[in-house]
Short mmCIF file of C-alpha atoms and ligand atoms in Angstrom, two decimals:
data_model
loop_
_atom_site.label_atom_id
_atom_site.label_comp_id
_atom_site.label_asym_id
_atom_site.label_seq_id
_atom_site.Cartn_x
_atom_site.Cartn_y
_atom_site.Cartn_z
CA UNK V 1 0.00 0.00 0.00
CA UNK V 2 1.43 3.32 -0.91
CA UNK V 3 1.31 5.13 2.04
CA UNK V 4 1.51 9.38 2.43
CA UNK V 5 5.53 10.56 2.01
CA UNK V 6 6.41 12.95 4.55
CA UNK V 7 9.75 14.93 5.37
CA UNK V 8 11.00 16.10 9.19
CA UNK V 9 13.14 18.91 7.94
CA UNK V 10 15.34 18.48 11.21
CA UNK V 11 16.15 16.16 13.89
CA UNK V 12 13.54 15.68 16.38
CA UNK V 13 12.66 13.41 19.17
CA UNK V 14 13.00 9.80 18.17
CA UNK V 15 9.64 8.64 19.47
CA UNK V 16 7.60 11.06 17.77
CA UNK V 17 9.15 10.02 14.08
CA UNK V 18 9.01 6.17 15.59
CA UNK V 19 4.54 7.87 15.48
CA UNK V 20 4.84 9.56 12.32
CA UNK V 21 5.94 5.83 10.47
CA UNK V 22 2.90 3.80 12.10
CA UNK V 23 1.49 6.32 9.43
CA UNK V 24 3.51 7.93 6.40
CA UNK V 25 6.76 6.98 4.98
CA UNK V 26 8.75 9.46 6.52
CA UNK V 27 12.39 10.84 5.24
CA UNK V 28 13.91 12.24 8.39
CA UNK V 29 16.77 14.21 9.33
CA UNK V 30 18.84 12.29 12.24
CA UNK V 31 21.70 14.38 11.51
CA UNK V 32 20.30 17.33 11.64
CA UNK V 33 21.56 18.63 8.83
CA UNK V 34 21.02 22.51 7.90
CA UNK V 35 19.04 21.90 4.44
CA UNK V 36 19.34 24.98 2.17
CA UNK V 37 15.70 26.21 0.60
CA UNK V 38 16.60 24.37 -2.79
CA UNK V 39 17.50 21.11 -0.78
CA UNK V 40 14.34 21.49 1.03
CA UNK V 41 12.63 22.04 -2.22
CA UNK V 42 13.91 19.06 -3.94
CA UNK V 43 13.22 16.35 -0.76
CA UNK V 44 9.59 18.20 -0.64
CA UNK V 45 8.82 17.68 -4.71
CA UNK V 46 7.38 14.12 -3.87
CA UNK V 47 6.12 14.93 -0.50
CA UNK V 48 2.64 15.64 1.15
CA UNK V 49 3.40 17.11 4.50
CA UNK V 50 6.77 18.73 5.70
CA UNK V 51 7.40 18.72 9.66
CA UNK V 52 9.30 22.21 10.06
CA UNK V 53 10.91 23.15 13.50
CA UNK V 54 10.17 27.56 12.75
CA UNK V 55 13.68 28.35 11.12
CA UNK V 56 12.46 26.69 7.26
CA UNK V 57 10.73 28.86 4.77
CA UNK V 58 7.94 27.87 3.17
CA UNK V 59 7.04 30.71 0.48
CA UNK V 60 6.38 30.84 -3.15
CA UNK V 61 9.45 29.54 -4.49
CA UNK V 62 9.34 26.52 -2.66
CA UNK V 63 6.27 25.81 -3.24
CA UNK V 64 5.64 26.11 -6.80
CA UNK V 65 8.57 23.28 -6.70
CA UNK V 66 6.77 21.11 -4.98
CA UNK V 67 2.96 20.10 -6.70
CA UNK V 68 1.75 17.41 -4.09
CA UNK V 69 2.13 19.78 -1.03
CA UNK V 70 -0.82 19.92 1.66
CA UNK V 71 0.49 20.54 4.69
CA UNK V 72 3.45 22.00 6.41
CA UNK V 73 3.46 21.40 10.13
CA UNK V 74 5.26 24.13 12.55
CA UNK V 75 6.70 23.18 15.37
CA UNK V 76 6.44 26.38 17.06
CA UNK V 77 3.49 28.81 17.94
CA UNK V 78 4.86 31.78 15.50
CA UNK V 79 4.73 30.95 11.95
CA UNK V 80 6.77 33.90 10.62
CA UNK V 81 9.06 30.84 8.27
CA UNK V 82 5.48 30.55 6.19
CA UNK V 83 4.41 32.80 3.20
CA UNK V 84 0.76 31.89 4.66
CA UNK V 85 -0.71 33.75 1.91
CA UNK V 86 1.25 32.26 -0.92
CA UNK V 87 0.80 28.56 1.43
CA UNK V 88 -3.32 29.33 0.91
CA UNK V 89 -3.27 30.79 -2.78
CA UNK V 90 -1.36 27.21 -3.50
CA UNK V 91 -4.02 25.46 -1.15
CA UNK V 92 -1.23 24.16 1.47
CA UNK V 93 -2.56 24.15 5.20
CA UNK V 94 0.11 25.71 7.58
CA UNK V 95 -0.39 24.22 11.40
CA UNK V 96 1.05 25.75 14.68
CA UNK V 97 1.93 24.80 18.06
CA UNK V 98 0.17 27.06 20.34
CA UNK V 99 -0.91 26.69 23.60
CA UNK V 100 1.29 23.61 25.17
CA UNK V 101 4.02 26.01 26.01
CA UNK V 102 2.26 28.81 27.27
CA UNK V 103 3.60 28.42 30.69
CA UNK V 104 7.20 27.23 29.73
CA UNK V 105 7.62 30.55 27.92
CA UNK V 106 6.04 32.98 30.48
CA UNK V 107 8.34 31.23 33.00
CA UNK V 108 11.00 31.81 30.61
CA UNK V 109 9.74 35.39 30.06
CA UNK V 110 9.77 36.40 33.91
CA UNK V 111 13.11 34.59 34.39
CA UNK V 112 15.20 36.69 31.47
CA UNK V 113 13.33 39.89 33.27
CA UNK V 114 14.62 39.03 37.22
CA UNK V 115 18.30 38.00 34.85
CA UNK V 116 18.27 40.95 33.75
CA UNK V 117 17.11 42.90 36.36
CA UNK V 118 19.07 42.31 38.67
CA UNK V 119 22.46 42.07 36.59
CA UNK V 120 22.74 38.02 37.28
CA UNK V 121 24.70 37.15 34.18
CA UNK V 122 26.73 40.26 34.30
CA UNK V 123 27.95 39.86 37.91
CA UNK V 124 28.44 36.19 37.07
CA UNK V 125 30.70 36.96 34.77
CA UNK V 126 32.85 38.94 36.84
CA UNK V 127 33.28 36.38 39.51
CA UNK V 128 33.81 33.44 37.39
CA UNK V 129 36.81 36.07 35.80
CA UNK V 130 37.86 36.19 39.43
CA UNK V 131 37.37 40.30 39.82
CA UNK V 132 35.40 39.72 43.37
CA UNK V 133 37.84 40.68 45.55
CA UNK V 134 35.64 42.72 48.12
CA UNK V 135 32.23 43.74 48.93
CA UNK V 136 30.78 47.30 47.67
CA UNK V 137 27.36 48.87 49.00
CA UNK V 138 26.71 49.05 45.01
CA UNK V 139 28.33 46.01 43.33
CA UNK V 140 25.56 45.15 40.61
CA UNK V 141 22.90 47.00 42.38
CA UNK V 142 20.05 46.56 39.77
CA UNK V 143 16.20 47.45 39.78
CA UNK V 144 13.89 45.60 41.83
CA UNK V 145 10.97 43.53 40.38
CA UNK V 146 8.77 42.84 42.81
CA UNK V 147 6.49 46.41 43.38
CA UNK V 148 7.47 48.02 40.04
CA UNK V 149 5.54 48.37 36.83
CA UNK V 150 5.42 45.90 34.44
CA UNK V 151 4.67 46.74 30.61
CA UNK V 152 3.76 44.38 27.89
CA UNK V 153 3.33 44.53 24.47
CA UNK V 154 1.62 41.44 23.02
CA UNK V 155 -1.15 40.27 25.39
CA UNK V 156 -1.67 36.49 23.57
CA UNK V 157 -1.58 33.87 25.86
CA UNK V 158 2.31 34.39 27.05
CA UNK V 159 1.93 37.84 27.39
CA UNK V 160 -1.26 36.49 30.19
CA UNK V 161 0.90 34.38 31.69
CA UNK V 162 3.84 37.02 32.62
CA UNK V 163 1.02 39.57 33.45
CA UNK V 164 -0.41 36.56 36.19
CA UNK V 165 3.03 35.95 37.53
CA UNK V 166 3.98 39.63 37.76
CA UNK V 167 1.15 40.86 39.46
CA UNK V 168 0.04 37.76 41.22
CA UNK V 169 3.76 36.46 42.35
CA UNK V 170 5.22 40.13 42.80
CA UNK V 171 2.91 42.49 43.50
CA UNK V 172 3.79 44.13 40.17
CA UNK V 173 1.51 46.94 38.42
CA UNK V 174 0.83 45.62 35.17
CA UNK V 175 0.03 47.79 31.90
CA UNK V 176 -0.23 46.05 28.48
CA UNK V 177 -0.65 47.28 24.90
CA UNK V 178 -2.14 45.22 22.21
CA UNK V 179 -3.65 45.04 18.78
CA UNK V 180 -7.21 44.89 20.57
CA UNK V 181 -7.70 45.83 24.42
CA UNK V 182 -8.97 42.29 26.15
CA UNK V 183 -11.95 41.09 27.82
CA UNK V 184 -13.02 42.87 31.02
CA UNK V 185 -12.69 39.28 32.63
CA UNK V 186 -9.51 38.16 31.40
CA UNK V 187 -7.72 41.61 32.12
CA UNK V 188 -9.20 41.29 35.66
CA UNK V 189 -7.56 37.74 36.14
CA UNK V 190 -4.18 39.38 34.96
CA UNK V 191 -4.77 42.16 37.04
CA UNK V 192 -3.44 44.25 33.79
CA UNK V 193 -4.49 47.93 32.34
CA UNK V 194 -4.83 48.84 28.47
CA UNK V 195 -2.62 51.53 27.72
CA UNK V 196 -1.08 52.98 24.51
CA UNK V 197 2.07 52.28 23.82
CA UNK V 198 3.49 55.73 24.36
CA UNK V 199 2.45 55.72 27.95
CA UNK V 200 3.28 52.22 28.42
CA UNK V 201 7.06 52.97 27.12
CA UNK V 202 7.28 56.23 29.46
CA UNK V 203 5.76 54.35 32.79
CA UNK V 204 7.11 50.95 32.63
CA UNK V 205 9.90 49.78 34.77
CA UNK V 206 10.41 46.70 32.80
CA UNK V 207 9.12 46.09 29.18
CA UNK V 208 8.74 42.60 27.78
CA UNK V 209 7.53 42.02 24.51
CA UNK V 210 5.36 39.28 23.45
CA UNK V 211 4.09 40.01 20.14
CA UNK V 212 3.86 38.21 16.87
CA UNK V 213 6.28 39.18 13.90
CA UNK V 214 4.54 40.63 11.04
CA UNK V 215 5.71 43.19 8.46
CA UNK V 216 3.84 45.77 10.47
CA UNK V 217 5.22 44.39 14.06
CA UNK V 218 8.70 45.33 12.56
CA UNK V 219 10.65 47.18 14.75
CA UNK V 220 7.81 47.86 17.42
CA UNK V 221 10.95 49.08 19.22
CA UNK V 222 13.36 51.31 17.74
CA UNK V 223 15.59 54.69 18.40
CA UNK V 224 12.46 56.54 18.66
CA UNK V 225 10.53 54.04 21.22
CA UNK V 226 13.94 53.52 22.95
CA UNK V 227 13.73 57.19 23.51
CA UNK V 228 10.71 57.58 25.12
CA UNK V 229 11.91 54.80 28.09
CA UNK V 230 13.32 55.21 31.54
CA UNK V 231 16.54 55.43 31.47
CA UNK V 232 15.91 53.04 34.29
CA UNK V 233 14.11 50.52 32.31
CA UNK V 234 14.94 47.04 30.91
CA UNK V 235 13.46 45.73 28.03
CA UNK V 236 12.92 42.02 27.39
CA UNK V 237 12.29 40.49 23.51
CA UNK V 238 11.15 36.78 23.58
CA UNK V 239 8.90 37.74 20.73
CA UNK V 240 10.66 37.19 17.33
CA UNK V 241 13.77 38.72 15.73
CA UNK V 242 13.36 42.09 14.04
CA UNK V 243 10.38 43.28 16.70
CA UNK V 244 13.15 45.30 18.11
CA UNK V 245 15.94 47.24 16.18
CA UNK V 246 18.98 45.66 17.42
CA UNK V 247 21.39 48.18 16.46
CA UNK V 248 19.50 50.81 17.97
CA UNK V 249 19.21 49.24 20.94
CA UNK V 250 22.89 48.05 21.37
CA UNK V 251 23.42 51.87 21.15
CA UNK V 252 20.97 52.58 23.92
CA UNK V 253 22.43 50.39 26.12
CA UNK V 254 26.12 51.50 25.03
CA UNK V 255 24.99 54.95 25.74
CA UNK V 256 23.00 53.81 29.03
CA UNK V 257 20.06 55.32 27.64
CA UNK V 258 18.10 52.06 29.22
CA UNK V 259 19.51 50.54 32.18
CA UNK V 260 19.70 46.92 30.64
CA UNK V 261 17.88 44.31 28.26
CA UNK V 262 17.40 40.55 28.40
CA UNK V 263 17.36 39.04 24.46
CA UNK V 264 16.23 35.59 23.81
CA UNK V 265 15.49 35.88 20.13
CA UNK V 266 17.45 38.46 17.24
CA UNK V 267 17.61 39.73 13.55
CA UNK V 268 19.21 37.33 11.29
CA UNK V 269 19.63 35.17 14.54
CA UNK V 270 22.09 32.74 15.00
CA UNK V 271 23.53 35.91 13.71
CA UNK V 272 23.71 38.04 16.77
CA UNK V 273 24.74 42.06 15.80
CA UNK V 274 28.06 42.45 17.02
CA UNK V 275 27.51 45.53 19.18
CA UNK V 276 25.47 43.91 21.52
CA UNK V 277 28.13 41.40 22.07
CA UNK V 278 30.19 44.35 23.47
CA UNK V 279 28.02 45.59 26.08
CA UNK V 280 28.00 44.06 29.50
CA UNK V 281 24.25 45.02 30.51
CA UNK V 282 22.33 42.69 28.19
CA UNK V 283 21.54 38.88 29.35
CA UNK V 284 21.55 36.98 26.00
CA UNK V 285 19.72 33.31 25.06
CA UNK V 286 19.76 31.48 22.14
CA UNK V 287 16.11 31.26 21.80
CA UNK V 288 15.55 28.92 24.25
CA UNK V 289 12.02 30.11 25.77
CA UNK V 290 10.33 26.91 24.81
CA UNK V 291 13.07 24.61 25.93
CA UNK V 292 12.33 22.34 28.39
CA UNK V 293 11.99 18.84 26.97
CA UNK V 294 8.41 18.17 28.33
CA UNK V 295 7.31 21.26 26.40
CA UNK V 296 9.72 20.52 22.88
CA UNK V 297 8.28 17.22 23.39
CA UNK V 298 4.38 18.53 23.40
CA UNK V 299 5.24 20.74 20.68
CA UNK V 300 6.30 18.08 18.32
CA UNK V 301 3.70 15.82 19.58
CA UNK V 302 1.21 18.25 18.31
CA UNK V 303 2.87 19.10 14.96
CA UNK V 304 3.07 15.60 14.36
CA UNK V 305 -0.75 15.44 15.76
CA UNK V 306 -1.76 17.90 12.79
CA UNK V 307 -0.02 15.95 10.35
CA UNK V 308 -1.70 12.50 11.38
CA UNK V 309 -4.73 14.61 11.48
CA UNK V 310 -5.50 16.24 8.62
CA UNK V 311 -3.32 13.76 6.36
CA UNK V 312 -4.75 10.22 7.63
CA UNK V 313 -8.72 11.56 9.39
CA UNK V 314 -9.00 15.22 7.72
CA UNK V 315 -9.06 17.13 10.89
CA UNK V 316 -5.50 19.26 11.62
CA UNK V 317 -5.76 20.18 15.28
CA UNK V 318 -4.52 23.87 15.09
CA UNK V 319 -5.00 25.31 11.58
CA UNK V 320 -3.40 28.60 10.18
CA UNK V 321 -5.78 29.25 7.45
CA UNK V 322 -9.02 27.01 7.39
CA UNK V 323 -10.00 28.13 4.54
CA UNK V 324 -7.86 25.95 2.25
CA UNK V 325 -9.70 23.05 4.27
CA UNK V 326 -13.63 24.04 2.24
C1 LIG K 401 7.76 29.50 19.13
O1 LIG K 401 7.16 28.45 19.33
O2 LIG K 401 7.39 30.31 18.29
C2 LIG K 401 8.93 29.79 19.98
O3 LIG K 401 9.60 30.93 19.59
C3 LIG K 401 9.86 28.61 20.00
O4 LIG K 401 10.40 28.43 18.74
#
């Protein structure tokens, strides 16, 4: 019996591609190779599903190359590797991985802020260089968390979850800006405000960022935003690369113009601009928010759910655009 052809464009955990063969005959990637677009192209041109990770474009190009396409599974919630537009004009379904690590990331979130915050990669640094030689009333005295205002821009489900542990675990006053001011009842149980964005960047202590990448989410944070913070502030990205200006904001924390930033994600990233790498108050993380293996391990469960599910019974769990699916 010919059976669906599948390809997991990277490695991933063994026992999910040990589910993915009780159904398709899958050509995996145990060696994790980095496949260009055109090698990704050419393995997809007798394929029916891919199983992407979030770094593999899917646009135009790639898939006019490949005629039996119907579904590229993410695993990760953002989807900003698809051309979702040119994925539904060629009637491909794009699938996400939302919700299953909701509370991985916020912890993730609210750990890079207290990191940052309170200057714990910086000062471990300087001990492990062996510069602690005495005690000083203001060796990496930093801002405190607990009591202050907390902003956030992006108020999905992560951005709820940092708002519930900031003002629930710390007291924190939480503001929030976002496409569409939420539900009475749900901004209640976050214990969060709707402001614009203006006031949020002038009254926030600490600004994390939580939205989705989209060409009009470019550079929500740039020289002019910068300029409107505390110089007291930190600001957190574990949204995508190119929400914030990087180069703009290495300047502003070369020039001190914010007190300090925590980075998980980056333009270009693994690229990382070099000016950042040259300033000591900026905690940096190889976009790692997601990572702890329970959560990777429900994330590719449920990519590998929507290809099983829409490929073998019709019915992807977490569709991108339904519409290709009439
Ligand atoms: C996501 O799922 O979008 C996170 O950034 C992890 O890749």
């Amino acid at each position: 019996m010919n059976r669906p052809r599948i390809l997991v464009a990277r490695a991933i955990f063994p026992e999910v591609i040990e589910r993915l063969q009780q159904h398709f005959d899958v050509e995996s990637n145990p060696e994790d190779v980095l496949w260009s677009k055109t090698q990704i192209t050419e393995k997809l041109r007798d394929k029916v599903g891919v199983f992407t990770t979030g770094g593999e474009r899917i646009d135009a190009e790639v898939l006019a190359g490949c005629p039996h396409l119907k579904i590229c599974a993410n695993m990760a919630v953002g989807y900003n590797n698809f051309d979702l537009d040119a994925m539904t004009a060629a009637r491909v379904l794009g699938t996400n991985a939302p919700d299953v690590l909701t509370e991985t990331t916020a912890d993730f979130g609210f750990a890079l802020l207290m990191a940052t915050a309170r200057r714990i990669s910086e000062s471990e640094h300087f001990l492990r260089a062996g510069h602690w030689t005495r005690w000083s009333y203001d060796m990496f005295a930093g801002a405190d968390v607990h009591g202050s205002t907390l902003g956030i821009i992006g108020m999905g489900r992560i951005g709820q979850g940092i708002a519930r542990r900031g003002a629930l675990g710390f007291g924190m006053k939480v503001v929030y800006h976002n496409r569409s001011r939420l539900d009475a009842a749900i901004e209640g149980e976050c214990k969060a405000s709707y402001v614009s964005k203006e006031e949020l960047l002038k009254t926030a202590d600490h600004v994390v960022l939580v939205v989705p990448y989209s060409a009009a989410s470019h550079h929500t944070i740039g020289a002019a935003e910068l300029a409107l913070m505390k110089s007291t502030a930190t600001l957190i990205n574990i949204a995508r690369g190119g929400i914030v200006d990087d180069a703009a904001l290495a300047k502003a924390l070369h020039e001190k113009r914010i007190a300090a930033a925590g980075l998980d994600v980056f333009e270009g990233e693994p690229k990382v601009h070099p000016d950042l790498l040259t300033v000591p108050n900026v905690v940096l993380t190889p976009h790692i928010a997601s990572a702890t293996l329970p959560t990777r391990l429900a994330m590719a469960n449920l990519a590998a759910d929507n290809l099983i599910g829409f490929l073998v019974n019709g019915k992807p769990l977490t569709p991108l655009n339904p519409e290709v699916l009439g």
